[in-house]
Amino acid sequence: QVQLVQSGAEVTKPGASVKVSCKASGYTFNSHEINWVRQANGQGLEFMGWIHPNSGNTGYAQKFQGRITMTRNTAITTAYLELSSLRFEDTAVYYCARGAYGGNRWAQDWGQGTLVTVSS
Amino acid sequence: SYVLTQAPSVSVAPGQTASIACGGDNIGSRNVHWYQQRPGQAPVLVIYDDSDRPSGIPERFSGSNSGNTATLTISRVEAGDEADYYCQVWDSSTDRYYVFGPGTTVTVL
């Protein structure tokens, strides 16, 4: 079965960077985009961007342009999200999600989430 | 950018039907997808392409989309259906990204 297993919780300081991983299994990693969505406590879902594992192409939401980087390692079927210049308001649960086959128009499967806390 | 609207909350008695609306300008011309998020859990896809159910999702969940409103309907509501529900469309106009609605909390009385 499809599994997306994310790295553990992180506590970091304002201005620093954080890198979250998403280990995929149970499907052909190169055939589906990986999306990143975050959710602040008590808030809704916020789309951050996507990466296509096969090409490495990315698309970032404008809000995060300049401080977001998505990468992947196809040898170990793992995608990464790095967010820099962290602010208190970046405190949230970060989810990776596998895009639907043939266009990434919806998120078929989700990771368990990674809590990132930005605190001084 | 495209904006989706949802009512903050819906209450329904067990065994009754819950209707969760998602509004957007001419949303009927787009495909709408729905996610269920139980407290403390990751979202789960329950409807894609307006009305299709992924495997494992009960037939009690159905969807429709026309005009300016898409609707997720939960028939014979159970206590386990208590959750937040988010609608989502795909916006291909810029960087090909997801637009989420603000979410509706379904409370089972």
Tab-separated table of N, CA, C and O in Angstrom, chain B residues 10-11 32 42 53 58 63 68 73-74 80 83 88 93 105-106 109:
chain	number	residue	atom	x	y	z
B	10	VAL	N	-21.378	22.951	10.303
B	10	VAL	CA	-22.650	22.293	10.013
B	10	VAL	C	-22.896	21.295	11.131
B	10	VAL	O	-21.970	20.561	11.517
B	11	SER	N	-24.110	21.257	11.652
B	11	SER	CA	-24.475	20.277	12.674
B	11	SER	C	-25.540	19.346	12.109
B	11	SER	O	-26.444	19.783	11.393
B	32	VAL	N	-13.921	19.546	-8.629
B	32	VAL	CA	-13.770	19.799	-7.204
B	32	VAL	C	-13.443	18.494	-6.481
B	32	VAL	O	-13.984	17.426	-6.805
B	42	ALA	N	-4.125	13.439	9.587
B	42	ALA	CA	-3.887	14.013	8.274
B	42	ALA	C	-5.183	13.983	7.451
B	42	ALA	O	-6.072	13.154	7.707
B	53	ARG	N	-15.514	8.455	-5.890
B	53	ARG	CA	-15.023	8.042	-4.575
B	53	ARG	C	-13.776	7.188	-4.715
B	53	ARG	O	-13.769	6.217	-5.474
B	58	PRO	N	-16.852	5.041	1.917
B	58	PRO	CA	-18.225	4.515	1.876
B	58	PRO	C	-19.095	5.227	0.855
B	58	PRO	O	-18.910	6.419	0.581
B	63	GLY	N	-20.859	13.496	-4.113
B	63	GLY	CA	-20.591	14.888	-4.454
B	63	GLY	C	-21.291	15.306	-5.716
B	63	GLY	O	-21.642	14.486	-6.562
B	68	ASN	N	-22.393	27.841	-9.326
B	68	ASN	CA	-21.412	28.445	-8.432
B	68	ASN	C	-21.225	27.666	-7.127
B	68	ASN	O	-20.590	28.167	-6.191
B	73	THR	N	-22.134	15.555	0.091
B	73	THR	CA	-23.267	15.051	0.852
B	73	THR	C	-22.860	13.794	1.592
B	73	THR	O	-22.276	12.883	1.004
B	74	ILE	N	-23.165	13.767	2.873
B	74	ILE	CA	-22.915	12.582	3.693
B	74	ILE	C	-24.271	12.056	4.146
B	74	ILE	O	-24.977	12.720	4.913
B	80	GLY	N	-18.471	8.883	13.583
B	80	GLY	CA	-17.131	8.910	13.007
B	80	GLY	C	-16.961	9.874	11.854
B	80	GLY	O	-15.842	10.124	11.413
B	83	ALA	N	-15.746	15.760	11.674
B	83	ALA	CA	-14.440	16.134	11.128
B	83	ALA	C	-14.540	17.479	10.431
B	83	ALA	O	-15.634	18.040	10.293
B	88	GLN	N	-11.381	21.545	-2.675
B	88	GLN	CA	-10.145	21.954	-3.341
B	88	GLN	C	-10.342	21.903	-4.849
B	88	GLN	O	-11.007	21.015	-5.370
B	93	SER	N	-3.673	28.242	-13.879
B	93	SER	CA	-3.415	29.510	-14.540
B	93	SER	C	-2.013	30.039	-14.313
B	93	SER	O	-1.483	30.746	-15.147
B	105	THR	N	-16.540	22.518	9.568
B	105	THR	CA	-16.544	21.554	10.661
B	105	THR	C	-17.917	20.909	10.765
B	105	THR	O	-18.916	21.612	10.956
B	106	VAL	N	-17.957	19.599	10.633
B	106	VAL	CA	-19.209	18.867	10.781
B	106	VAL	C	-19.281	18.304	12.195
B	106	VAL	O	-18.388	17.555	12.625
B	109	LEU	N	-24.522	15.632	16.322
B	109	LEU	CA	-25.200	15.962	17.590
B	109	LEU	C	-25.407	14.751	18.479
B	109	LEU	O	-25.498	13.615	17.990
